[in-house]
Coordinates of C-alpha atoms and ligand atoms in Angstrom, one line a residue:
X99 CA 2.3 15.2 -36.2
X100 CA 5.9 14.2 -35.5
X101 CA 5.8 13.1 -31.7
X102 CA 8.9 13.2 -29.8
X103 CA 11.3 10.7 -29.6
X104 CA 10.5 10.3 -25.9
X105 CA 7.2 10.1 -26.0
X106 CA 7.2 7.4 -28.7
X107 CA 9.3 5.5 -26.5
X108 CA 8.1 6.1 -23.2
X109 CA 5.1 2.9 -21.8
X110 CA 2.3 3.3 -20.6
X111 CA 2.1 2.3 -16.8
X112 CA 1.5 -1.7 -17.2
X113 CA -0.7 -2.0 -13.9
X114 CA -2.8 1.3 -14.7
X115 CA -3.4 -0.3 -18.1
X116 CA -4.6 -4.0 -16.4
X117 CA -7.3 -2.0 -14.3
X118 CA -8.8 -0.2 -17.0
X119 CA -8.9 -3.5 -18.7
X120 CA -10.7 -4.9 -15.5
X121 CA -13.0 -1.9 -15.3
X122 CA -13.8 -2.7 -19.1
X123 CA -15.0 -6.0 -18.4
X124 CA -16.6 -5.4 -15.2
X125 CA -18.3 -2.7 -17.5
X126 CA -19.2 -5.3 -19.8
X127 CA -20.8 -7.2 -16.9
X128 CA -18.0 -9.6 -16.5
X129 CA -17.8 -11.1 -12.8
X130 CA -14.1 -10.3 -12.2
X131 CA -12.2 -10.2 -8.5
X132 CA -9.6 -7.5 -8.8
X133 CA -6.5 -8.7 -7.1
X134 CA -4.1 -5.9 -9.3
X135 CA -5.7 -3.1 -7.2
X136 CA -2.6 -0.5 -6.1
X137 CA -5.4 1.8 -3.5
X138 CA -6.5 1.4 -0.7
X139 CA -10.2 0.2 -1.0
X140 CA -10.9 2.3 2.4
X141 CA -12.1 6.1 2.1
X142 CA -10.4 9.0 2.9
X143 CA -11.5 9.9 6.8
X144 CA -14.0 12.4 7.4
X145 CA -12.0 14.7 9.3
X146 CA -9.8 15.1 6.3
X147 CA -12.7 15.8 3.8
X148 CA -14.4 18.3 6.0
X149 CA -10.6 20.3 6.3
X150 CA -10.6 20.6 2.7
X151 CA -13.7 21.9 2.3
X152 CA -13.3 24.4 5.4
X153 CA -10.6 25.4 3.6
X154 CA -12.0 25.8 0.3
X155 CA -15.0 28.0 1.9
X156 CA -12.5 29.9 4.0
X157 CA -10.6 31.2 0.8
X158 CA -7.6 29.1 0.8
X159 CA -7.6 28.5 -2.9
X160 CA -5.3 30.3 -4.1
X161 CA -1.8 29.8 -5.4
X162 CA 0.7 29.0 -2.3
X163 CA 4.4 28.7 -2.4
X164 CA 5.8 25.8 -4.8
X165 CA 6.8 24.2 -1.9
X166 CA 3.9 24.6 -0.2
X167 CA 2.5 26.0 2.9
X168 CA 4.7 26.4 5.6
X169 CA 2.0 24.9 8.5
X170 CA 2.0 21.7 6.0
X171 CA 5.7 21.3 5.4
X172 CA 6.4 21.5 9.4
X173 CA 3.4 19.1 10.0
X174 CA 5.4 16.6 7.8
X175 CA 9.1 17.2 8.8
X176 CA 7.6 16.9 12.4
X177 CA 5.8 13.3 11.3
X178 CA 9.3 11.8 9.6
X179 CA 11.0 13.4 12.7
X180 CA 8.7 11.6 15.5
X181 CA 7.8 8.6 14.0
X182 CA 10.3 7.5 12.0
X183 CA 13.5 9.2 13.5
X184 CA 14.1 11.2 10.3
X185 CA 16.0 14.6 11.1
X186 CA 14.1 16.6 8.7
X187 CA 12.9 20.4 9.1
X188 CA 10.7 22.1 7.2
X189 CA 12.9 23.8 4.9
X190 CA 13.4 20.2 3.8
X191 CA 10.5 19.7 2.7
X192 CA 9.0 19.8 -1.2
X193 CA 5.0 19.0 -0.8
X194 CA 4.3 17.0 -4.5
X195 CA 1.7 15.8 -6.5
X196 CA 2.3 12.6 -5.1
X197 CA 4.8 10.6 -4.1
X198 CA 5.1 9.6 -8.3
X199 CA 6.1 13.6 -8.8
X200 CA 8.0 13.3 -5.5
X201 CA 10.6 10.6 -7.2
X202 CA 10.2 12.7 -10.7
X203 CA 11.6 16.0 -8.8
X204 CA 14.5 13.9 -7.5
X205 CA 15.5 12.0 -10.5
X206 CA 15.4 15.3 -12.4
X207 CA 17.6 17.2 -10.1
X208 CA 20.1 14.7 -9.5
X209 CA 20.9 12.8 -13.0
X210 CA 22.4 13.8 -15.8
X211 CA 22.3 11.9 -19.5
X212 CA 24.1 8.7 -19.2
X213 CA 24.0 8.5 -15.3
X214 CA 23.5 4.9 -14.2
X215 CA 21.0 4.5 -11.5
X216 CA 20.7 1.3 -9.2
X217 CA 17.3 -0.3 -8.8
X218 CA 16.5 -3.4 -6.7
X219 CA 14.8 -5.7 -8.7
X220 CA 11.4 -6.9 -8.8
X221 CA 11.2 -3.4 -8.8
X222 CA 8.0 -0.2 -8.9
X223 CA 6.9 -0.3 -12.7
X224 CA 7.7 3.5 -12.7
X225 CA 11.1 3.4 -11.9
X226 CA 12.8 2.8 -15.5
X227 CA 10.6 4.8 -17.3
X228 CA 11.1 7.7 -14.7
X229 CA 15.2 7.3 -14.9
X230 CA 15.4 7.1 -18.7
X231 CA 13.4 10.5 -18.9
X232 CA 15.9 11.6 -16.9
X233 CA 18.3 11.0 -19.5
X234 CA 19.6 8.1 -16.9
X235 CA 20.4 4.6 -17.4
X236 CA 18.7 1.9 -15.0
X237 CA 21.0 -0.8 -13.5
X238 CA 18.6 -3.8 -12.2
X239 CA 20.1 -6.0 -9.0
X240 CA 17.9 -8.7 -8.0
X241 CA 16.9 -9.5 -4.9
X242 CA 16.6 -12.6 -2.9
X243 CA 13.9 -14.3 -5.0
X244 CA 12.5 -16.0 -1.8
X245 CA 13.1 -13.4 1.2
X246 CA 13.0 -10.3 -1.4
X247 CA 16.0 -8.5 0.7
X248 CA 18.5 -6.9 -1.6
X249 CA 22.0 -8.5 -1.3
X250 CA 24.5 -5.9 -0.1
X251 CA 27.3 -7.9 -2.0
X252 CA 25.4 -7.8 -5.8
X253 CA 24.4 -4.2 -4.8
X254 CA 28.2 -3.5 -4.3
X255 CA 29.1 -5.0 -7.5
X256 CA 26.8 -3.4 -9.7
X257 CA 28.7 0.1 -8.8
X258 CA 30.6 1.3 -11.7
X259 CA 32.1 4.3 -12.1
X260 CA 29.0 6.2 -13.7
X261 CA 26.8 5.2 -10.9
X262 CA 25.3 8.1 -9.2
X263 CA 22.7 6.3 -7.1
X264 CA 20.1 4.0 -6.3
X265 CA 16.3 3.9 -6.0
X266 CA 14.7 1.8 -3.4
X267 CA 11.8 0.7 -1.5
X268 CA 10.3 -0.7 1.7
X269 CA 7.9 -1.5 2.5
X270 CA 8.0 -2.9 -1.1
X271 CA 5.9 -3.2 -4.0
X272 CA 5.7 -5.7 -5.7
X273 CA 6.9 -7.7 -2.9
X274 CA 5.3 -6.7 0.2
X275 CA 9.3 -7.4 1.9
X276 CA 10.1 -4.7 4.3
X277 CA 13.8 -4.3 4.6
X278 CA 15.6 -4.9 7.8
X279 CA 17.9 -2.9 9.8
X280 CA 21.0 -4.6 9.0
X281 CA 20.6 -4.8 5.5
X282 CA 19.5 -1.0 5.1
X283 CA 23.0 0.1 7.6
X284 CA 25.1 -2.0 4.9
X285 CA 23.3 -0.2 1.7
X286 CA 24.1 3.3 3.6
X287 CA 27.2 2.2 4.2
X288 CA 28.3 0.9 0.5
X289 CA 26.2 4.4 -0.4
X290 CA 28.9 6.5 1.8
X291 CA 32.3 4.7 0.7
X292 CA 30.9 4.9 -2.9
X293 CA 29.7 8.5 -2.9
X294 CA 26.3 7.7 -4.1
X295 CA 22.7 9.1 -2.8
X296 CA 20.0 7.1 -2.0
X297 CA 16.2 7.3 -3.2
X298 CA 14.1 5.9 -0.9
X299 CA 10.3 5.3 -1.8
X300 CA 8.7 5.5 1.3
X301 CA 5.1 5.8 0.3
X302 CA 3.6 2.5 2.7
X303 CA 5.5 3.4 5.7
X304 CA 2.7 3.1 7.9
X305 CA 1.7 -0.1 6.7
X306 CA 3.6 -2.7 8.2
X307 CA 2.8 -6.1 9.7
X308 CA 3.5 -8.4 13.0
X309 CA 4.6 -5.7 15.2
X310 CA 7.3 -4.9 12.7
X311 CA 8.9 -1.4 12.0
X312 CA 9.5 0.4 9.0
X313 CA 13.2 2.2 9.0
X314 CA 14.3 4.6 6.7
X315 CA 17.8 4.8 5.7
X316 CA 17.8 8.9 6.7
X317 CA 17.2 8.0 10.1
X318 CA 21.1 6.1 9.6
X319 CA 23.0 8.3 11.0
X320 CA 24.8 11.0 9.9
X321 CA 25.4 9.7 6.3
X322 CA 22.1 8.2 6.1
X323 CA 20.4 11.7 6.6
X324 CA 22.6 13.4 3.9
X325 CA 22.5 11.0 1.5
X326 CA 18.9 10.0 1.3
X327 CA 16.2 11.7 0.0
X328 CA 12.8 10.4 1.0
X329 CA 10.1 10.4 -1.4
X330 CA 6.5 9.6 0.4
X331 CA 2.9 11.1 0.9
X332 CA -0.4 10.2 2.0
X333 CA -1.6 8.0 -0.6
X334 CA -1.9 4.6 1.0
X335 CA -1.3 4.9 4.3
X336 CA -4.4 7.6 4.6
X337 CA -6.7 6.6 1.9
X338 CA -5.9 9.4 -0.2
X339 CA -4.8 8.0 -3.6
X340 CA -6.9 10.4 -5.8
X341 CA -6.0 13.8 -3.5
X342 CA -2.6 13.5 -4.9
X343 CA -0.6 14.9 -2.0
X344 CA 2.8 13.2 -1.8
X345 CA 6.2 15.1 -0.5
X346 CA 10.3 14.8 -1.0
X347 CA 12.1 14.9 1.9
X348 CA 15.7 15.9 1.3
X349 CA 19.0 17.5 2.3
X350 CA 18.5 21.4 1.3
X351 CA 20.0 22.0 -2.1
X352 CA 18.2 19.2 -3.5
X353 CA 14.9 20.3 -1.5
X354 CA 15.0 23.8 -3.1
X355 CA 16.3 22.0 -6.8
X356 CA 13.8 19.8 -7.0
X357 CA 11.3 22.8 -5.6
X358 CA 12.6 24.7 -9.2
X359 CA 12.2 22.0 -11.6
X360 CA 8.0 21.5 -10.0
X361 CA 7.6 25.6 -10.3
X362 CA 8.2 25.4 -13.9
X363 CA 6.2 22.3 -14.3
X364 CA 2.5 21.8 -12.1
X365 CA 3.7 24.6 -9.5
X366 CA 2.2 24.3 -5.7
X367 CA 0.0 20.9 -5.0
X368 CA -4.1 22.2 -4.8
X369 CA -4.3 24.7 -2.2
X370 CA -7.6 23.1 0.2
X371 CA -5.2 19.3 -0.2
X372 CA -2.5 21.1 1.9
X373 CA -4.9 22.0 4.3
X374 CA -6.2 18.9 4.4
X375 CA -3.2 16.9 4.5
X376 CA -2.5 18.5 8.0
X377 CA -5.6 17.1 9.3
X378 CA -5.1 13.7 8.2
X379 CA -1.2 13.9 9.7
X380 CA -2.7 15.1 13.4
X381 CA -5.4 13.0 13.0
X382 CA -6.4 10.3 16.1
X383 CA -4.2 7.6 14.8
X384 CA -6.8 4.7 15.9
X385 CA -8.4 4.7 12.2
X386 CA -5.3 4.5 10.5
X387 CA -4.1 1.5 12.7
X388 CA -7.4 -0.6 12.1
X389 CA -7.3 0.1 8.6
X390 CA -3.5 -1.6 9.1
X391 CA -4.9 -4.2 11.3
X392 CA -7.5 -5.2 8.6
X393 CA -4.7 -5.2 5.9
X394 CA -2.9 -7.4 8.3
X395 CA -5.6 -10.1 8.8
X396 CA -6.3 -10.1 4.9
X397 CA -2.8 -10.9 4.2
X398 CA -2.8 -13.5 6.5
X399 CA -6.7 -14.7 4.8
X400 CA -4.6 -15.0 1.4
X401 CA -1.4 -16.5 2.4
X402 CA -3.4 -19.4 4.4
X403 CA -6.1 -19.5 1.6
X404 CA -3.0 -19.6 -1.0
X405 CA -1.0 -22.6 0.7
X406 CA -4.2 -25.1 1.4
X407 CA -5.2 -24.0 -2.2
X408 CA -2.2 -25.1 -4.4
X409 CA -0.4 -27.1 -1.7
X410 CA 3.4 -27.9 -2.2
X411 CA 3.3 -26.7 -6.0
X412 CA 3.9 -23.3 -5.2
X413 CA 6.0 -21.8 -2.3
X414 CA 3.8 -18.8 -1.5
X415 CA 5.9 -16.0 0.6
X416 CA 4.2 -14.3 3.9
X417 CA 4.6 -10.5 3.0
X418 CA 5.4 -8.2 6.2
X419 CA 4.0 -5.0 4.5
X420 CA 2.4 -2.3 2.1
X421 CA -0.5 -4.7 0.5
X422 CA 1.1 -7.4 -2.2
X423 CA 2.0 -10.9 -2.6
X424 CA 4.4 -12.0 -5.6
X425 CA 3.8 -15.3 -6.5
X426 CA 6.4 -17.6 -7.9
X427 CA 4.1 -19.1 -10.9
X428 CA 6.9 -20.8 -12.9
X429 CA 6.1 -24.1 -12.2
X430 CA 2.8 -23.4 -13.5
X431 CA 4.3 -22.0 -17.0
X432 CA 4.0 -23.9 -20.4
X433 CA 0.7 -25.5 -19.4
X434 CA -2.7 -26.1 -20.7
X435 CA -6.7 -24.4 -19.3
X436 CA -8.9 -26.0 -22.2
X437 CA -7.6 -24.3 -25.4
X438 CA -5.7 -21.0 -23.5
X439 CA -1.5 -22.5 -23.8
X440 CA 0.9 -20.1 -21.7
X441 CA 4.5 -20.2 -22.0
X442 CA 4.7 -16.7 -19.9
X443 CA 3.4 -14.7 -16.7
X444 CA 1.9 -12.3 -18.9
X445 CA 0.0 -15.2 -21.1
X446 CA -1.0 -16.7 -17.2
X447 CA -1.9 -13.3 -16.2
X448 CA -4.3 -13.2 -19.4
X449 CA -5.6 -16.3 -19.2
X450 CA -6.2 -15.9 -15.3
X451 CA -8.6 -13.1 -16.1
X452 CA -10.4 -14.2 -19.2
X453 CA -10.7 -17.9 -18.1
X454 CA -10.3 -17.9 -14.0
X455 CA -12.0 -14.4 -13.6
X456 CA -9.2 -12.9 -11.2
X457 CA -7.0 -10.1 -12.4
X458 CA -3.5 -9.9 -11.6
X459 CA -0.4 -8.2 -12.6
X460 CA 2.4 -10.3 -14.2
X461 CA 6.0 -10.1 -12.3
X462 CA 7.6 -8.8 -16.2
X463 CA 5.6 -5.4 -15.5
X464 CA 8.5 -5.6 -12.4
X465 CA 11.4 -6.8 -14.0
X466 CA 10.6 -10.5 -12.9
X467 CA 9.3 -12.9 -15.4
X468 CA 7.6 -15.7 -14.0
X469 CA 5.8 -14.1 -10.7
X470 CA 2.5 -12.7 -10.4
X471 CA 1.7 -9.8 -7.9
X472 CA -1.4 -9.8 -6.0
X473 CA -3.0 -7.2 -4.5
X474 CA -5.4 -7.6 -1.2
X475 CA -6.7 -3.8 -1.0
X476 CA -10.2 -5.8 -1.7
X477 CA -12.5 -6.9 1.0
X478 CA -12.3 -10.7 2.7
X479 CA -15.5 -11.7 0.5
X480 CA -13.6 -11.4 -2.7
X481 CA -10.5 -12.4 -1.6
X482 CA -12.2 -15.7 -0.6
X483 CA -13.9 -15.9 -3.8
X484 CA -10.6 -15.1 -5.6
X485 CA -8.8 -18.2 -3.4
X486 CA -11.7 -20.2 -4.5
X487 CA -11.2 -19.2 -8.2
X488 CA -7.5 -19.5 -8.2
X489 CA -8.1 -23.2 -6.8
X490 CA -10.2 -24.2 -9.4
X491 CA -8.0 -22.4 -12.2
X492 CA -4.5 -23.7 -11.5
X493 CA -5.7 -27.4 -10.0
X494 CA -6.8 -27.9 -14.0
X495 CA -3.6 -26.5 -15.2
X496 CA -2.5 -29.8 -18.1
X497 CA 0.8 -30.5 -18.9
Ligands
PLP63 C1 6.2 1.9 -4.8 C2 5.3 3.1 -5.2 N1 5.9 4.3 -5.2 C3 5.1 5.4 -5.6 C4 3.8 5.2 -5.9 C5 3.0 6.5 -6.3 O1 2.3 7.0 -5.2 P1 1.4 8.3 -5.4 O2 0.0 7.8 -5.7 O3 1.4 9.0 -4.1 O4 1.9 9.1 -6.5 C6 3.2 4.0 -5.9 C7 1.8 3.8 -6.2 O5 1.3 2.8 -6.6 C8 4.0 2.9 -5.5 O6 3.4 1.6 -5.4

């Protein structure tokens, strides 16, 4: 069979790939500490799971409105709008299969073939591959490879005159930076003199560290709001990966596009999910905060753990949210661990899990050689162990 051209071109998603490797070995009866976990290890609250299943007794399974149901899309606009100052409605709202179909929706609705798009580098490994099926071209800028803020200056300069917007994110994966209110009023600034719109990947907004805030550029003023489309969902910040209820918030020609494209594609989102999803947005906020409070004093486990373990070799970053830490690891390149040689991140990466028994993703899967993302959705005990195991690994690192 003669496959397409883009589907002989399109990867496979690099970090799903390193978990089913994991799950192979742990299979296998390997003793591996999963550090490349993108979930949240907590489960979905109980309030939720019971709303889904009322709903699924009282006969709300059947097809809704692509969209989705009005109750849900109100529920959310009223969310953005109250806790993040985001002047949404709900006919601004597309309820998607996640906050992965959310950016999909958008990036078909607002590129066209040979479209240049902007992306802050280290940056999600979905991006590229989501922008060239577009038809669209990906422009990397690199951030500040210690802080991890975009520079408004190298985002300016990267504008040509094909540029029709940029993609970013904060609370930020790989790099756990979450961006600050003067660098996100410059980016909606350079955005409105330039004519571009803004994607912003919002999906760990609620998971932010040391009393800080997560801001949106839509809640920027007036340009902000009618430049930037918000993609987001429950996902991380509620435990509920595997329900697959994400949503696009956007101005409204772009909401009822991007509402198009989904009808001829996976229609409405599964009907009891909607129901559910309301629950889990009015539900007593308490859980969700100690589940942030927990993520909080694990990042602060692995940073400490981190610094006493490799000392002054390594300057390990103190993320501020979502749950990763990106690891410089180039001074550890071209080394010896017995027999394993590595001359890059993805060699480390390898050898890390067949030789120190600790998965992690290599920074290339992000666009940056040389780093290694962590992930600390995994419980103190094996974060300790994993410290414990990265101590041993990198302190016999040869020249
Ligand atoms: C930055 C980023 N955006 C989007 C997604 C996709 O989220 P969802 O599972 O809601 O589709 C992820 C999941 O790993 C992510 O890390």
């Amino acid at each position: 069979m003669k496959l397409s051209t883009r589907a002989r071109t399109l990867r496979p998603s690099p970090t799903l790939a390193l978990d089913a490797r994991v799950k192979d070995l742990i299979r296998a009866g390997g003793d591996v500490i999963s550090l490349g976990a993108g979930e949240p290890d907590f489960d979905t609250p109980i309030e939720v799971i019971e709303a889904a299943h009322a709903a699924a007794l009282a006969g709300k399974t059947k097809y809704t409105a692509v969209a989705g149901i009005p109750e849900l899309r109100a529920a959310i606009a009223g969310h953005l709008c109250k806790t993040h100052g985001i002047a949404v409605e709900a006919c601004n709202i597309l309820v998607t299969n996640g906050a992965k179909q959310a950016l999909y929706n958008a990036l078909q609705t607002l590129v066209d073939p040979g479209d240049e798009v902007i992306v802050f580098s280290p940056y999600w490994v979905s991006y590229p591959d989501m922008i060239a099926l577009a038809g669209g071209r990906q422009v990397a800028v690199s951030v500040n490879s210690t802080t991890f803020e975009p520079d408004a200056t190298a985002f300016e300069r990267a504008i040509t005159n094909k540029t029709r917007g940029l993609i970013m994110n904060t609370p930020n994966n790989p790099t756990g930076a979450v961006y600050s209110k003067t660098i996100l009023e410059k980016i909606v600034r350079i955005a409105a003199e330039r004519n571009l719109w803004i994607l912003s990947d919002e999906i760990y907004e609620m998971l932010v560290y040391d009393g800080m805030k997560h801001i949106s550029p839509a809640s920027i003023g007036g340009e902000g709001l009618a430049r930037t489309m918000v993609a987001s969902g429950l996902s991380k910040s509620y435990a509920m990966t595997g329900w697959r209820l994400g949503y696009l918030a956007a101005p409204g020609e772009v909401a009822e596009a991007a509402a198009t494209i989904q009808g001829q594609m996976t229609s409405n989102v599964n009907t009891p999910t909607q129901w559910a999803a309301i629950r889990a947005l009015e539900a007593d906020p308490e859980k969700q905060k100690c589940m942030v409070r927990e993520f909080e004093a694990r990042r602060t486990l692995l940073v400490n753990g981190l610094r006493r373990a490799l000392g002054k070799n390594v300057d390990i970053p103190e993320p501020k949210g979502a749950f990763y830490l990106m690891m410089n690891a180039k001074n550890y390149l071209n080394k010896r661990f017995g027999d394993y040689k590595f001359e890059d991140d993805q060699q480390l990466a390898a050898a890390l899990l067949e030789r120190g028994r600790v998965a992690m993703v290599p920074g290339s899967a992000f666009g940056a050689p040389g780093f290694l993302r962590m992930s600390y959705a995994t419980s103190r005990e094996n974060l300790q162990k994993a410290i414990d195991r990265i101590a041993v690994f990198f302190n016999e690192l040869e020249s």
